[in-house]
PDB file of C-alpha atoms in Angstrom:
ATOM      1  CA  UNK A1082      15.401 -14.639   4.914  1.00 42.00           C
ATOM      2  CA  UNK A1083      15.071 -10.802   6.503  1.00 42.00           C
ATOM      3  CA  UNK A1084      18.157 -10.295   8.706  1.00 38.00           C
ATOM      4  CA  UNK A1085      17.676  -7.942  11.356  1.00 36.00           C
ATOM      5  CA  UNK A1086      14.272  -6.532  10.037  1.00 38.00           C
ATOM      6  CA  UNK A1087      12.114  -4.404  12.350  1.00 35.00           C
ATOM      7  CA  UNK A1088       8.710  -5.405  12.179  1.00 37.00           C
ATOM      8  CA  UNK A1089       6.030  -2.683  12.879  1.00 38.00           C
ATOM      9  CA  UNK A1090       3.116  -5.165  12.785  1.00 38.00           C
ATOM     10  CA  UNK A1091       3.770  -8.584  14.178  1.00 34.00           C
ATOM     11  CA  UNK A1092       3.062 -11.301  11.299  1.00 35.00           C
ATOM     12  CA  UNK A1093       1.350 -13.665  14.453  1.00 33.00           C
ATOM     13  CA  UNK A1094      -1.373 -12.613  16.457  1.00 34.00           C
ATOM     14  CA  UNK A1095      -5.004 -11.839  15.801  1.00 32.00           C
ATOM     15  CA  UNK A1096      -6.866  -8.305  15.588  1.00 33.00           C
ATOM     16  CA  UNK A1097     -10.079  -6.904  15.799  1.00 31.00           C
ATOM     17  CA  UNK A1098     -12.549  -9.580  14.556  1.00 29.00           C
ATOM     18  CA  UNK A1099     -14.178  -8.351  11.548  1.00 28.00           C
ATOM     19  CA  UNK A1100     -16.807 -10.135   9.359  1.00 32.00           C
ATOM     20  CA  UNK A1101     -15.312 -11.445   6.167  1.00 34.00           C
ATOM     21  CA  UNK A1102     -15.933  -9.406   2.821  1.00 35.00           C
ATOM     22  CA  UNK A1103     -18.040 -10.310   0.225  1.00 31.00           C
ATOM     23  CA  UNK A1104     -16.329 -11.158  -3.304  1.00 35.00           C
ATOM     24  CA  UNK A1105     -17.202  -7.997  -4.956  1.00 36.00           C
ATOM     25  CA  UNK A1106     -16.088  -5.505  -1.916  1.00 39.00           C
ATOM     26  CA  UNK A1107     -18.225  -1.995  -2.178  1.00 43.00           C
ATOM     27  CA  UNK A1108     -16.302   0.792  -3.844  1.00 45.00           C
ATOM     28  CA  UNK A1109     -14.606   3.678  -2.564  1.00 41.00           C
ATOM     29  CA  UNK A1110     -17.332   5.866  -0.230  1.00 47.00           C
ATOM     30  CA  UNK A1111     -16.468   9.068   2.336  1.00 45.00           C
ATOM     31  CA  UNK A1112     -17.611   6.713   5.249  1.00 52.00           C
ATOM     32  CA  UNK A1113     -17.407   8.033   8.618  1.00 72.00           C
ATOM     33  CA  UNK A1114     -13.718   9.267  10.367  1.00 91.00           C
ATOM     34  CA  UNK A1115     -12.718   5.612  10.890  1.00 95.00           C
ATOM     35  CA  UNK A1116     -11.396   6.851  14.682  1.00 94.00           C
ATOM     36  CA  UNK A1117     -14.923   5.704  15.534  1.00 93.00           C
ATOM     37  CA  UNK A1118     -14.658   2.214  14.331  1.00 92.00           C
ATOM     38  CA  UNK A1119     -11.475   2.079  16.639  1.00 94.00           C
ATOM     39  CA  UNK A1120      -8.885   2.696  13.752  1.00 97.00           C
ATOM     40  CA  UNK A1121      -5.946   5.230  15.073  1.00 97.00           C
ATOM     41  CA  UNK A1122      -4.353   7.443  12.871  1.00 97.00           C
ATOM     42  CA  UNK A1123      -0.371   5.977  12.974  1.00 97.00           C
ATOM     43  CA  UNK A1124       2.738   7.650  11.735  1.00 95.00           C
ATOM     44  CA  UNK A1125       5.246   4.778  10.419  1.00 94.00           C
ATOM     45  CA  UNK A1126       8.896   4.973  11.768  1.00 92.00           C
ATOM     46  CA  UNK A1127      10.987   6.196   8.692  1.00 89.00           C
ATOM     47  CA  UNK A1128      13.545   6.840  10.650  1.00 83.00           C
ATOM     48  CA  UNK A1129      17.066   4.180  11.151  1.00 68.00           C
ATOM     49  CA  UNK A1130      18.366   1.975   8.879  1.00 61.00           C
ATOM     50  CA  UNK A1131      17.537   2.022   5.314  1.00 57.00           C
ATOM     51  CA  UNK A1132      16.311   5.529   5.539  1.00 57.00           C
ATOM     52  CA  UNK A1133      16.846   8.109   2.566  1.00 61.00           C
ATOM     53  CA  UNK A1134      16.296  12.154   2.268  1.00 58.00           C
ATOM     54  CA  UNK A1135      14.170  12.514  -0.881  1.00 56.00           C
ATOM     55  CA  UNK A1136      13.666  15.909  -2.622  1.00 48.00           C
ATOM     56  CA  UNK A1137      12.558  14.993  -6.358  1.00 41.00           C
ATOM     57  CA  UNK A1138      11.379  12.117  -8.685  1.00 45.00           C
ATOM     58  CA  UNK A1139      10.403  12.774 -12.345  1.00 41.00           C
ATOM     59  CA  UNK A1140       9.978  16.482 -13.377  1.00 37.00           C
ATOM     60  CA  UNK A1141       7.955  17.887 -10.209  1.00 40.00           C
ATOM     61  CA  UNK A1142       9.452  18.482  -6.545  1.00 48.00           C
ATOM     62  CA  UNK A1143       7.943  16.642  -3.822  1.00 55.00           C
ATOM     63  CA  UNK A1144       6.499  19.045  -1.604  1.00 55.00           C
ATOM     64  CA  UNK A1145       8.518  19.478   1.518  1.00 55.00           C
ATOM     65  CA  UNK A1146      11.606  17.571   1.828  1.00 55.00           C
ATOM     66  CA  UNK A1147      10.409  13.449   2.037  1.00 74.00           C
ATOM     67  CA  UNK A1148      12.467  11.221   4.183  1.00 86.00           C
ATOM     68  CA  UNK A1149      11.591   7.710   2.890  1.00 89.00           C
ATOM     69  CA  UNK A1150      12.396   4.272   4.333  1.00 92.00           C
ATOM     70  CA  UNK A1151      12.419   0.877   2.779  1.00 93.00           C
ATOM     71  CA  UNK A1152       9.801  -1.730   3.550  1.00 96.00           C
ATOM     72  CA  UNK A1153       8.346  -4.748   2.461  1.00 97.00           C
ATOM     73  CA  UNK A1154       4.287  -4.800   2.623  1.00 98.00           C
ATOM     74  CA  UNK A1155       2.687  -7.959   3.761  1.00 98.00           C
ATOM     75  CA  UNK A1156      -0.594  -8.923   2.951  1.00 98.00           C
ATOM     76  CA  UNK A1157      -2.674 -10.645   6.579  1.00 98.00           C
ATOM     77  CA  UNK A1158      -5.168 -12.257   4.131  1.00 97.00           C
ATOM     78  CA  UNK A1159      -3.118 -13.347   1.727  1.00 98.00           C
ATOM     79  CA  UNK A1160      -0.258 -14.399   3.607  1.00 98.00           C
ATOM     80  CA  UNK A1161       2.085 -12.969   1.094  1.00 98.00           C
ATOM     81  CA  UNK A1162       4.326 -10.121   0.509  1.00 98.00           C
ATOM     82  CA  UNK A1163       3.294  -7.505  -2.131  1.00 98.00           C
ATOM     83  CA  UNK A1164       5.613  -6.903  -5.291  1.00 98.00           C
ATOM     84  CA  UNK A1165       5.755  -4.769  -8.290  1.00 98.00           C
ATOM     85  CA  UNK A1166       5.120  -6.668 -11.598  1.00 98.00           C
ATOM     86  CA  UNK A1167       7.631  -5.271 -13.668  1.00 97.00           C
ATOM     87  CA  UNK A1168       6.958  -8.307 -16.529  1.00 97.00           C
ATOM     88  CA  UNK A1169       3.688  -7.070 -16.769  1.00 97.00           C
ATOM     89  CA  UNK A1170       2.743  -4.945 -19.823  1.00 97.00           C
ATOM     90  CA  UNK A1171       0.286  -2.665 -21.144  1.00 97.00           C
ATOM     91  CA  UNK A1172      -2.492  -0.925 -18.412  1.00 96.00           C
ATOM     92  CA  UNK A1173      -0.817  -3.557 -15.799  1.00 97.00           C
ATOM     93  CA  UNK A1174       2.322  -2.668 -16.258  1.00 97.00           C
ATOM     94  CA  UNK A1175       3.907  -2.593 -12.796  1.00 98.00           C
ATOM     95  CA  UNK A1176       0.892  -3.597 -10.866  1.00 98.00           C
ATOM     96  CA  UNK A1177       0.844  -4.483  -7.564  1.00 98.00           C
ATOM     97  CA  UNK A1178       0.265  -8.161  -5.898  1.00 98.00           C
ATOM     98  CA  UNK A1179       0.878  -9.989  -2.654  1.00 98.00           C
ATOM     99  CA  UNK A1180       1.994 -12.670  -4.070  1.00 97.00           C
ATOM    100  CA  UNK A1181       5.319 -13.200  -3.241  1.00 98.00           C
ATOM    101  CA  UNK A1182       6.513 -16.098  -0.322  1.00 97.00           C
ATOM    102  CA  UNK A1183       9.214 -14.648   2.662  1.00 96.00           C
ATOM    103  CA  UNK A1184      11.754 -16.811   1.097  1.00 95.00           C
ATOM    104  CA  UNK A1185      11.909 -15.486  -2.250  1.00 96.00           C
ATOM    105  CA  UNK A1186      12.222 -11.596  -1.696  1.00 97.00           C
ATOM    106  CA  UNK A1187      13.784  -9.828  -3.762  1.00 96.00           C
ATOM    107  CA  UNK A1188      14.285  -6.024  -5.211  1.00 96.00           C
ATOM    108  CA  UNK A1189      10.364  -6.176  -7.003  1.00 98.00           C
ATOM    109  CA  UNK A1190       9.254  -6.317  -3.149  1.00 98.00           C
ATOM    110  CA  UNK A1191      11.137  -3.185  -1.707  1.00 96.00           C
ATOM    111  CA  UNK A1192       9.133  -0.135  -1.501  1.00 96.00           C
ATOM    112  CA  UNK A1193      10.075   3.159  -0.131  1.00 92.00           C
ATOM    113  CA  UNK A1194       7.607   4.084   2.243  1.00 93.00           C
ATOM    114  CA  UNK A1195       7.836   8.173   2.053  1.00 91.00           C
ATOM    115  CA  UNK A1196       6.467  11.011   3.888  1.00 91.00           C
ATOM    116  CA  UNK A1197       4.338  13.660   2.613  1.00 91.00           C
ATOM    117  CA  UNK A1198       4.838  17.101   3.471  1.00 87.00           C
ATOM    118  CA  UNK A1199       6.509  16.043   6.534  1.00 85.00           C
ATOM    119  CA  UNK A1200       4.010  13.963   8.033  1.00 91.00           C
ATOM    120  CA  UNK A1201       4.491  10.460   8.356  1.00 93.00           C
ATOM    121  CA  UNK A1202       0.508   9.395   8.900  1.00 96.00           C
ATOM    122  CA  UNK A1203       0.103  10.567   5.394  1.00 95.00           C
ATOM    123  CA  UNK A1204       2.483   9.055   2.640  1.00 95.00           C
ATOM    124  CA  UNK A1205       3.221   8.335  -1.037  1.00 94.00           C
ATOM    125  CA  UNK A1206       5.081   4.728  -2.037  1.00 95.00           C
ATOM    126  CA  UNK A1207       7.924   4.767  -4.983  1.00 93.00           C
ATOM    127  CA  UNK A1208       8.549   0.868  -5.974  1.00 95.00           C
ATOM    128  CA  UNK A1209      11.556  -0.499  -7.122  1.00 93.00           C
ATOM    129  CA  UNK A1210      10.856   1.085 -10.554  1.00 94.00           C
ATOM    130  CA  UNK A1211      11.403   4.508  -9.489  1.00 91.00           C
ATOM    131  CA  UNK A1212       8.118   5.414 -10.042  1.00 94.00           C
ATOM    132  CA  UNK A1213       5.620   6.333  -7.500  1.00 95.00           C
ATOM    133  CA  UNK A1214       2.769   3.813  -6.651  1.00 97.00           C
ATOM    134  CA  UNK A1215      -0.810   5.012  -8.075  1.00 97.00           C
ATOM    135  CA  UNK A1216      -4.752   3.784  -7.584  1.00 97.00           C
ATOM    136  CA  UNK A1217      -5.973   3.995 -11.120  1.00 97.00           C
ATOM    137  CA  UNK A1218      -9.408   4.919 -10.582  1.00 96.00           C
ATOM    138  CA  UNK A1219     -10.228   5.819 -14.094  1.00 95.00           C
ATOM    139  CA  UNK A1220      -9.768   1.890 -15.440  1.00 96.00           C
ATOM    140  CA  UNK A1221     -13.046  -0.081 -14.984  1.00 95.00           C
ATOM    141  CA  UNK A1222     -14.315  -3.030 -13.846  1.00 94.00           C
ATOM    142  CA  UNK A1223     -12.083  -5.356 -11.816  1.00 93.00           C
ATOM    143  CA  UNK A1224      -9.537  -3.294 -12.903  1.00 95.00           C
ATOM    144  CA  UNK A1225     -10.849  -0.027 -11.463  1.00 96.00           C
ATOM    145  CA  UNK A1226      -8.310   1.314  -8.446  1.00 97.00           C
ATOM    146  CA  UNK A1227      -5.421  -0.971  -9.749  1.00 98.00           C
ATOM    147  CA  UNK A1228      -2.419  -0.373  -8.011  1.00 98.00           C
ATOM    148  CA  UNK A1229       0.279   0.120 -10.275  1.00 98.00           C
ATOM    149  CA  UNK A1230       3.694   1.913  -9.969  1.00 97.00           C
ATOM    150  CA  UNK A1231       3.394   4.185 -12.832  1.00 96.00           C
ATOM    151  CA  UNK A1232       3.503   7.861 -11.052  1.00 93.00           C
ATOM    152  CA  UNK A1233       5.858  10.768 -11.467  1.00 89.00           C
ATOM    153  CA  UNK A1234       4.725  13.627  -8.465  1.00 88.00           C
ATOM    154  CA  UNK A1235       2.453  12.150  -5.596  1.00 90.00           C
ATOM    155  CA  UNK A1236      -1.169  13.437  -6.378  1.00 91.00           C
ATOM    156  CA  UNK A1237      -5.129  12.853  -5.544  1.00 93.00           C
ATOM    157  CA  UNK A1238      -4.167   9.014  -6.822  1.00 96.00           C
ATOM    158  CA  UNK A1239      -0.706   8.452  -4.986  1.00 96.00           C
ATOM    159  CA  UNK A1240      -1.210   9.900  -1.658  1.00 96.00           C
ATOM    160  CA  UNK A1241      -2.603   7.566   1.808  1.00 97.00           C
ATOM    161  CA  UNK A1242      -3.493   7.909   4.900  1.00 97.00           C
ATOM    162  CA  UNK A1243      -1.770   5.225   7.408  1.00 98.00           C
ATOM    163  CA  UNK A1244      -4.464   3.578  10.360  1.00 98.00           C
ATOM    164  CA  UNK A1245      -3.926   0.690  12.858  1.00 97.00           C
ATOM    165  CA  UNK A1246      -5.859  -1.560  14.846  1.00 97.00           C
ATOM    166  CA  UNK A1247      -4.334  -3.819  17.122  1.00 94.00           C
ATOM    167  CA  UNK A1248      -0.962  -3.752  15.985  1.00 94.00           C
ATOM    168  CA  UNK A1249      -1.976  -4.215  11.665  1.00 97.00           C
ATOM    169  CA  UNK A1250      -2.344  -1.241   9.261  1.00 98.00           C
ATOM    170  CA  UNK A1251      -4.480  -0.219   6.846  1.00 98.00           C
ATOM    171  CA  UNK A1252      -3.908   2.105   4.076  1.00 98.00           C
ATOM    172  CA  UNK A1253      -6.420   4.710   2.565  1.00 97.00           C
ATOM    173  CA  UNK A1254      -6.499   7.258  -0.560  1.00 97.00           C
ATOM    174  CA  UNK A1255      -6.558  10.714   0.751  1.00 94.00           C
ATOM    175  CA  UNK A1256      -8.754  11.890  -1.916  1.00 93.00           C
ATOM    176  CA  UNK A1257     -10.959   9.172  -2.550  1.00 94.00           C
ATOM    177  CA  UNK A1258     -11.089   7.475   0.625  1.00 95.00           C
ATOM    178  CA  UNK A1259     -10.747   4.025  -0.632  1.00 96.00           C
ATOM    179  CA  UNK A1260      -9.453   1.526   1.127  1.00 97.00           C
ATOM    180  CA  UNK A1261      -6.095  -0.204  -0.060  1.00 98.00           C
ATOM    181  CA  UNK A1262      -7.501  -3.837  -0.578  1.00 98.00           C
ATOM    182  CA  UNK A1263      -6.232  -7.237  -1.396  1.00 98.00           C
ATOM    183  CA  UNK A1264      -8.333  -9.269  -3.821  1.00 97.00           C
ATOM    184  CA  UNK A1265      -7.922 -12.591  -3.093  1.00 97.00           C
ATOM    185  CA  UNK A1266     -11.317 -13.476  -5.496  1.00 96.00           C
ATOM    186  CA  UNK A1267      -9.538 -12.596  -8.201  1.00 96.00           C
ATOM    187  CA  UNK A1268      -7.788 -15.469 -10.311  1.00 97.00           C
ATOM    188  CA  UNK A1269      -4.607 -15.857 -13.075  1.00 97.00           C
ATOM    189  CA  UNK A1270      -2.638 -12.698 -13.237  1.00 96.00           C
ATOM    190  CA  UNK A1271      -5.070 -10.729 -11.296  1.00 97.00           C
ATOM    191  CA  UNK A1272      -4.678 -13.227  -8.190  1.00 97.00           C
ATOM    192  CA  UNK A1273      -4.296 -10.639  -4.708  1.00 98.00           C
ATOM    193  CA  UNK A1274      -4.148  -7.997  -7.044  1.00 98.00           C
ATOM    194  CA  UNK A1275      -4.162  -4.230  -4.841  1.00 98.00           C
ATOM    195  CA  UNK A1276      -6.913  -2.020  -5.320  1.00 98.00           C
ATOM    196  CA  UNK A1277      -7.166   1.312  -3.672  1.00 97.00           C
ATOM    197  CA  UNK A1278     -10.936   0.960  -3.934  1.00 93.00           C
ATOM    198  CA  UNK A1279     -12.254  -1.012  -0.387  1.00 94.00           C
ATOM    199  CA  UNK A1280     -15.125   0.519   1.340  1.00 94.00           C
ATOM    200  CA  UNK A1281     -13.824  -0.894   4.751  1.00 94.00           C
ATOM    201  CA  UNK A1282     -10.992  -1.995   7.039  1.00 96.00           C
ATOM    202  CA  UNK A1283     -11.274  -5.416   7.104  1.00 95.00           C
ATOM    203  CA  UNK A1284      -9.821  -8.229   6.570  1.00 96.00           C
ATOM    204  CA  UNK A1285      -8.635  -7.657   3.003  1.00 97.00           C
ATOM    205  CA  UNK A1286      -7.291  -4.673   4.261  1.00 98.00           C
ATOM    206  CA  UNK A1287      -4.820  -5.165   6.810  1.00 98.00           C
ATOM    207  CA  UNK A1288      -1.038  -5.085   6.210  1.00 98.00           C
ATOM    208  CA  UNK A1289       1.863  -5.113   8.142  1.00 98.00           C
ATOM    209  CA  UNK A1290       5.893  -3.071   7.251  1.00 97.00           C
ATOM    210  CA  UNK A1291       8.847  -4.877   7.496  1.00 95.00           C
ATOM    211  CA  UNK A1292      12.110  -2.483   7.282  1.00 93.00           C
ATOM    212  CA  UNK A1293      14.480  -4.232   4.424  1.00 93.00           C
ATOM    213  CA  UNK A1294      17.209  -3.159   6.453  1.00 73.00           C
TER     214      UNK A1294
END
């Protein structure tokens, strides 16, 4: 169970009523500023409990000094919690999936929400791997905009901006502008996979941060 956790989104209420995506979501388009479809740009509290100064990871320094803050990321639409598939091998090694129930938690579920160049509407993720969560838009297929904790610097792939709407939060790629989504179509090992790769905020798309401590 999470003992004294502060929860940013609330896990009961409803938001803004969207229509339900299709099975095969469009890929990753510069849509318009998403301010207009009543999305607010939303700086996460790294601050408290659980909080860590972070100046390097691999061979590269992050630029500006990162404060980062533990969290685990809950999936609306799948009614799970994500976690980092560390069993997983080969081009899904470390992939990400809400797949996980509140009572079984553990360290594959903690990720270190961070800021980027001191702004905390605009962040990079480092799982429990130590390496830094990246949308792997070069794989194809089903596959294409896996994420997968796999990343050494935060780059084009690693770094997202953070928007609300009525109290949930969605995540999108800087660069590419694709929404983190849920894939809840998918089946087997693949099941809720996260793909950085959503053309809207929807339904797939909405998440809520619980502090680990």
């Amino acid at each position: 169970m999470l003992s004294a956790a502060v929860v940013l989104a609330a896990l009961l209420g409803t938001g803004t009523a969207y229509a339900e995506q299709s099975a095969a979501p469009p890929g990753a388009t510069a849509e318009d500023d998403p301010a207009t479809k009543g999305l607010t740009r939303t700086s996460l509290d790294l601050s408290g409990g659980g909080s860590q100064q972070l100046n390097a990871l691999g061979p590269a320094s992050i630029p500006g000094a990162s404060i980062c803050r533990r969290y685990y990321i809950f999936s609306y639409r799948a009614g799970r919690y994500v976690s980092e598939e560390q069993g997983y091998t080969g081009s899904s090694h470390n992939m990400l999936r809400a797949r996980s129930s509140a009572g079984a938690l553990g360290t594959w579920e903690q990720f270190s929400i961070c800021s980027y160049n001191g702004r905390t509407d605009l962040i990079f993720i480092q799982a429990t791997s130590g390496y830094l969560v990246t949308a792997e838009y070069g794989y194809a297929g089903n596959s294409k905009g896996m994420l997968r904790a796999r990343g050494e610097w935060p780059g084009d792939w690693e770094v997202f901006e953070v928007w609300s709407d009525a109290g949930r939060f969605f995540l999108r790629n800087q660069a590419t502008k694709g929404w983190v989504s849920v894939r809840v179509d998918l089946t087997g090992s693949s099941a809720n996979m996260l793909r950085g790769n959503g053309g809207s905020a929807g339904p797939w798309e909405q998440l809520a941060f619980t502090s680990v401590a």
